[in-house]
mmCIF file of C-alpha atoms in Angstrom:
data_model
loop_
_atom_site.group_PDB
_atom_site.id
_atom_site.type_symbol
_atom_site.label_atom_id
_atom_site.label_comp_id
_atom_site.label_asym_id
_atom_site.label_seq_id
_atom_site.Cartn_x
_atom_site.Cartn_y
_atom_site.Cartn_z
ATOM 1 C CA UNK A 1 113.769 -33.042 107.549
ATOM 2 C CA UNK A 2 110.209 -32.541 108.378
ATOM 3 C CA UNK A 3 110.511 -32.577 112.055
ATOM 4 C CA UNK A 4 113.285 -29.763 111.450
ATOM 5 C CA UNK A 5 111.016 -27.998 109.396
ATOM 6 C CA UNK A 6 108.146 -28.046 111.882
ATOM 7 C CA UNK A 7 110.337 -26.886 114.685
ATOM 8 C CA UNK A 8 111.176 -23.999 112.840
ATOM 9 C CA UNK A 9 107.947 -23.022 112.141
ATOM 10 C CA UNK A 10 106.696 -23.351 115.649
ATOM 11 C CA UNK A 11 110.195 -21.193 116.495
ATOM 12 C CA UNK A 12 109.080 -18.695 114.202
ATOM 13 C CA UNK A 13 105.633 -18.479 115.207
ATOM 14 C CA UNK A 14 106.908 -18.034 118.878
ATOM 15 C CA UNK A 15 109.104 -15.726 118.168
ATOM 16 C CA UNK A 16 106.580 -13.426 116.495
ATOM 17 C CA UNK A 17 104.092 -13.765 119.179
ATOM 18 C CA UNK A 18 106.229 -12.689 121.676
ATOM 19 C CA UNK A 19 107.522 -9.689 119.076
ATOM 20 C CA UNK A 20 103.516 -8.454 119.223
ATOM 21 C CA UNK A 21 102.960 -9.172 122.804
ATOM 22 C CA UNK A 22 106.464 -6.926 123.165
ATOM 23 C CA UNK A 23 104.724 -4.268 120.950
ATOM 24 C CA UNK A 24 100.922 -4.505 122.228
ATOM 25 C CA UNK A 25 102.750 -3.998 125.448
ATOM 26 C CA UNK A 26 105.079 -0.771 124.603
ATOM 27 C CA UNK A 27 101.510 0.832 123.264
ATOM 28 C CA UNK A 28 99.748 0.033 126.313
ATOM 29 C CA UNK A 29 102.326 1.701 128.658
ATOM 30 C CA UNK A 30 102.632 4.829 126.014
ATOM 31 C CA UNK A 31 98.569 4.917 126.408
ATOM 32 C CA UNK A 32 98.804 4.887 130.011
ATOM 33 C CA UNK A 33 101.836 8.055 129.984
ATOM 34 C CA UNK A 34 99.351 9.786 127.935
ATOM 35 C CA UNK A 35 96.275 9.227 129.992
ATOM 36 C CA UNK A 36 98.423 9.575 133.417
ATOM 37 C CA UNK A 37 99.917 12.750 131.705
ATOM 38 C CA UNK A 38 96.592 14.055 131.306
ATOM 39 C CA UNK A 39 95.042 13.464 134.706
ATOM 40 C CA UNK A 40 98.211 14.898 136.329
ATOM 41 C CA UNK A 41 99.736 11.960 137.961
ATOM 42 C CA UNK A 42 103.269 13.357 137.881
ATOM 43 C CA UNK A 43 104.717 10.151 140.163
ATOM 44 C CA UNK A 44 103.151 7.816 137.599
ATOM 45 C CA UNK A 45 104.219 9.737 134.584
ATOM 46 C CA UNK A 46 107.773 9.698 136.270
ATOM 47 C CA UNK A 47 107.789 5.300 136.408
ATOM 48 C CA UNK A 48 106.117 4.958 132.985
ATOM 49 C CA UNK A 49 108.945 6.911 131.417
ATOM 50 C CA UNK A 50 111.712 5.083 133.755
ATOM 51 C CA UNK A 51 109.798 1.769 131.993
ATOM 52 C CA UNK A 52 110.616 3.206 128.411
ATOM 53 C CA UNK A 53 107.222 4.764 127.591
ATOM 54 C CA UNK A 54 107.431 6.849 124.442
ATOM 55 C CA UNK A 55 107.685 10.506 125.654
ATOM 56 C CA UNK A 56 106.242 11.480 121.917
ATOM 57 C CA UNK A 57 103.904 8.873 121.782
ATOM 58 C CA UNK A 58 100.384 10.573 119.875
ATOM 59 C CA UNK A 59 96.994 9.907 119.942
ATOM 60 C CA UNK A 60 94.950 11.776 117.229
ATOM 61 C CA UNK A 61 97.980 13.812 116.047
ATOM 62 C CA UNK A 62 98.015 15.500 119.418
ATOM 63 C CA UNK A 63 101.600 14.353 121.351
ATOM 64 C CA UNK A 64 101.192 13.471 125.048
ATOM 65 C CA UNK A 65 103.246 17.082 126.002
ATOM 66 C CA UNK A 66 99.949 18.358 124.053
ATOM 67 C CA UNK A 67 97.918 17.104 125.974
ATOM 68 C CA UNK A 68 99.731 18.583 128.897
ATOM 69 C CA UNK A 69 99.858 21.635 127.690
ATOM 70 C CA UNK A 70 96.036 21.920 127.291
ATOM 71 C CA UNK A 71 95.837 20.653 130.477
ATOM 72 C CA UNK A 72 97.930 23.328 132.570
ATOM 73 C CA UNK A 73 100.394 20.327 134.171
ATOM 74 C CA UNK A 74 103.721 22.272 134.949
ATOM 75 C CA UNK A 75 105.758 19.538 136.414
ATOM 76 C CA UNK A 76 104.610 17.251 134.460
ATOM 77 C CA UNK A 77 105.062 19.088 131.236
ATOM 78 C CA UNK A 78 108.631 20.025 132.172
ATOM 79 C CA UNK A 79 108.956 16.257 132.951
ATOM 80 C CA UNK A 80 108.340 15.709 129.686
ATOM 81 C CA UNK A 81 110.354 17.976 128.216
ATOM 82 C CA UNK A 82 113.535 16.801 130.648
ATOM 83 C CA UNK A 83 113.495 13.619 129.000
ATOM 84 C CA UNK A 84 113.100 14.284 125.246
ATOM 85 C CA UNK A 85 109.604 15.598 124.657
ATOM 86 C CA UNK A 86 109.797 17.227 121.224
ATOM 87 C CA UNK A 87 108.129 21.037 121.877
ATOM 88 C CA UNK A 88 107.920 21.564 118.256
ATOM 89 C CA UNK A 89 106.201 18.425 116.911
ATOM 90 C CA UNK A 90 103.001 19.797 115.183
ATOM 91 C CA UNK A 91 99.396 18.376 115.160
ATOM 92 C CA UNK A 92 97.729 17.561 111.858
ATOM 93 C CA UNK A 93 96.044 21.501 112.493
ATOM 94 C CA UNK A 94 99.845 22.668 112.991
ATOM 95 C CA UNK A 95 99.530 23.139 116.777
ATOM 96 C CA UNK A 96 102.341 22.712 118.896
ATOM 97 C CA UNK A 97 102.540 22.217 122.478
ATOM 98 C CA UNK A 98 103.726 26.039 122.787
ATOM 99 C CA UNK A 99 101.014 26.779 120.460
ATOM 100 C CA UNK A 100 98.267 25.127 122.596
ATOM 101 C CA UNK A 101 99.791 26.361 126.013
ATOM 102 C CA UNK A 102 99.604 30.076 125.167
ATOM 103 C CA UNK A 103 95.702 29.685 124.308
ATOM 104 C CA UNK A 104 95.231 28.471 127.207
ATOM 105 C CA UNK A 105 97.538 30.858 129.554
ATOM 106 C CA UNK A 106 99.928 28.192 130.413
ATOM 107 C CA UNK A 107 102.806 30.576 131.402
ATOM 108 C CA UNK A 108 104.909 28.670 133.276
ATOM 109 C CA UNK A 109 104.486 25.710 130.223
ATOM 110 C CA UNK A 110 105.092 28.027 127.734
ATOM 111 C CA UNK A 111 107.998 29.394 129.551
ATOM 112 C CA UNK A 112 109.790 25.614 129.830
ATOM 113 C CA UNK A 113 109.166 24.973 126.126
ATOM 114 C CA UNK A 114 111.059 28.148 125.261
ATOM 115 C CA UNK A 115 113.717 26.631 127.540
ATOM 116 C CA UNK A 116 113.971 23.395 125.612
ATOM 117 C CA UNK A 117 113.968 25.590 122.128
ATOM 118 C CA UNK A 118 110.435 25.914 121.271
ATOM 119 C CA UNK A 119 110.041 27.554 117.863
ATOM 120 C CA UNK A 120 108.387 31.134 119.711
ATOM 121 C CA UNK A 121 107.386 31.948 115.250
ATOM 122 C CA UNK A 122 106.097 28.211 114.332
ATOM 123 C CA UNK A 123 102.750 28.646 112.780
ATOM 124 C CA UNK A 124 99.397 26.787 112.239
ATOM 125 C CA UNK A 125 98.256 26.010 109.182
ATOM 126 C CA UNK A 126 96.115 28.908 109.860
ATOM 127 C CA UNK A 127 99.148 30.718 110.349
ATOM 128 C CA UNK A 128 98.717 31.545 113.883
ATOM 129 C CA UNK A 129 101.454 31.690 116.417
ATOM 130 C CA UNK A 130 101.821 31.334 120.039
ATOM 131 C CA UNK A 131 101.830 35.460 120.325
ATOM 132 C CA UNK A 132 99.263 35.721 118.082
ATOM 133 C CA UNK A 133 97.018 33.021 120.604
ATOM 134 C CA UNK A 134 98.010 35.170 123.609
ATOM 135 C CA UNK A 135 97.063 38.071 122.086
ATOM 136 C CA UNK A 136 93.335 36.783 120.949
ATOM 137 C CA UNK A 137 92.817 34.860 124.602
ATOM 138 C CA UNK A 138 94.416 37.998 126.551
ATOM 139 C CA UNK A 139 97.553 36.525 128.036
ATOM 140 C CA UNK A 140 99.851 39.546 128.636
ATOM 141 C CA UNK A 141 102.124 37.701 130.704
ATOM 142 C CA UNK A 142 102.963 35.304 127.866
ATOM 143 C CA UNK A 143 103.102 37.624 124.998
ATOM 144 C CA UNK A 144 105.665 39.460 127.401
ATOM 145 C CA UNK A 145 107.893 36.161 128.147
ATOM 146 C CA UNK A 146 107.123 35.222 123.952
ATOM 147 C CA UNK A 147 108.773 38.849 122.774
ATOM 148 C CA UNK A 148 111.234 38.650 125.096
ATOM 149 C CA UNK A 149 112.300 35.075 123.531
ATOM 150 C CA UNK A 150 112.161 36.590 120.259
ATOM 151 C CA UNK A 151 108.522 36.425 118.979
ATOM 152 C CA UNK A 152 108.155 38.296 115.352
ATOM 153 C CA UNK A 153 105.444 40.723 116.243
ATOM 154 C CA UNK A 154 105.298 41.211 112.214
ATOM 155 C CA UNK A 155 103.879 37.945 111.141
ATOM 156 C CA UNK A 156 100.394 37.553 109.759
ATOM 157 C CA UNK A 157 98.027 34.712 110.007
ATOM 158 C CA UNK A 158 95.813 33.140 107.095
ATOM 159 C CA UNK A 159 93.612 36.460 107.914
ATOM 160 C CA UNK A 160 96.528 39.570 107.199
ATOM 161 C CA UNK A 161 96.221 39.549 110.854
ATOM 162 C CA UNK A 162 99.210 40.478 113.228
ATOM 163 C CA UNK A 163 99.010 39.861 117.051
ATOM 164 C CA UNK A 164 99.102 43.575 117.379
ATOM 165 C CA UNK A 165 95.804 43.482 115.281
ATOM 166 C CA UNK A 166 94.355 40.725 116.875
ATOM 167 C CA UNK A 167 95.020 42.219 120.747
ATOM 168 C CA UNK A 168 93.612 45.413 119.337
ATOM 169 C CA UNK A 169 90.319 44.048 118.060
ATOM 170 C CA UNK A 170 89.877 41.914 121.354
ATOM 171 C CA UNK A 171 90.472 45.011 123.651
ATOM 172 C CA UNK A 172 93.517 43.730 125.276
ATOM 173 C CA UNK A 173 94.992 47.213 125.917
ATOM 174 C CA UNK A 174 97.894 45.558 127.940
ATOM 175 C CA UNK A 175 98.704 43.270 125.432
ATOM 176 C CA UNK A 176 98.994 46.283 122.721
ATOM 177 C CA UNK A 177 100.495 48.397 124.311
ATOM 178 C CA UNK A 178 103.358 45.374 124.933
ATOM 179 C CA UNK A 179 103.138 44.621 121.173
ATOM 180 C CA UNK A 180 103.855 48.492 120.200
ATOM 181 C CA UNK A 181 106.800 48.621 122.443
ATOM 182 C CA UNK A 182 108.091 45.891 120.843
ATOM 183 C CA UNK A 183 107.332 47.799 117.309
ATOM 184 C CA UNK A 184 104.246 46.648 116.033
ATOM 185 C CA UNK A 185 102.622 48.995 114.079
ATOM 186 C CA UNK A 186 98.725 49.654 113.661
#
């Protein structure tokens, strides 16, 4: 009875080393998506997801498409996105990857998040939205392709402040003038 006993044990105990070996493994290869993501190696994003890398694997709160999206990688953003990539996970801040590519004039990322249903009104806990972030960083492209997808030009951040008021105070003249057509008021 002993001797079973002991084999169980050491059955056990290899079993649940090869369970965290299986699990220190999956987080290595999600690291590497992220930090392949990130440099723009679209071929080696491509094999770690065909290898069952977490396509909404985080690191800080931030989601690998995040990091993309701060980034400027098209392809491999819409890589993402093609095989799961949640565009409206939020950060701890309330970013989203839509969020984070219209600061940074990501048109073309912005444009493929829409695509795979993007929230175009999700706000930061600031109460910012992706129109309101093209409006402040003077991205009239974006607003365009944001009201055309149904942006609320009527929403107010944390501040009272619409994008309308936000393009306004920044001097984006194109931007307004978009944001009026689309009836925002002064």
């Amino acid at each position: 009875m002993i001797i079973n006993y002991r084999k169980a044990i050491l059955s056990t105990s290899l079993l649940l080393c090869v369970l965290l070996s299986i699990i220190a493994c999956t987080r290595r290869t999600d690291e590497e998506l992220r930090r392949a993501a990130i440099k723009g190696h679209t071929d080696e994003v491509k094999v770690l997801l065909s290898k069952g890398a977490n396509v909404n694997y985080q690191k800080g709160g931030w989601t690998v498409l995040m990091f993309v999206a701060r980034e400027g990688h098209t392809e491999i953003a819409k890589t993402l996105l093609e095989n799961g990539a949640d565009p409206n996970a939020k950060a701890q801040d309330g970013a989203t990857a839509l969020t984070i590519s219209a600061e940074y004039g990501h048109r073309e990322i912005v444009a493929a998040s829409i695509a795979k249903g993007a929230n175009v009104n999700a706000k930061n806990n600031h109460g910012s939205t992706a129109l309101m972030y093209s409006a402040e960083y003077g991205h009239p492209q974006i607003a365009k392709l944001l009201i055309q997808a149904g942006a609320d030009v009527t929403l107010k951040d944390a501040d009272g402040e619409t994008a309308f008021l936000i393009a306004k105070r920044k001097g984006h003249k194109e931007i307004v003038q978009l944001l009026m057509n689309a009836g925002a008021k002064d």
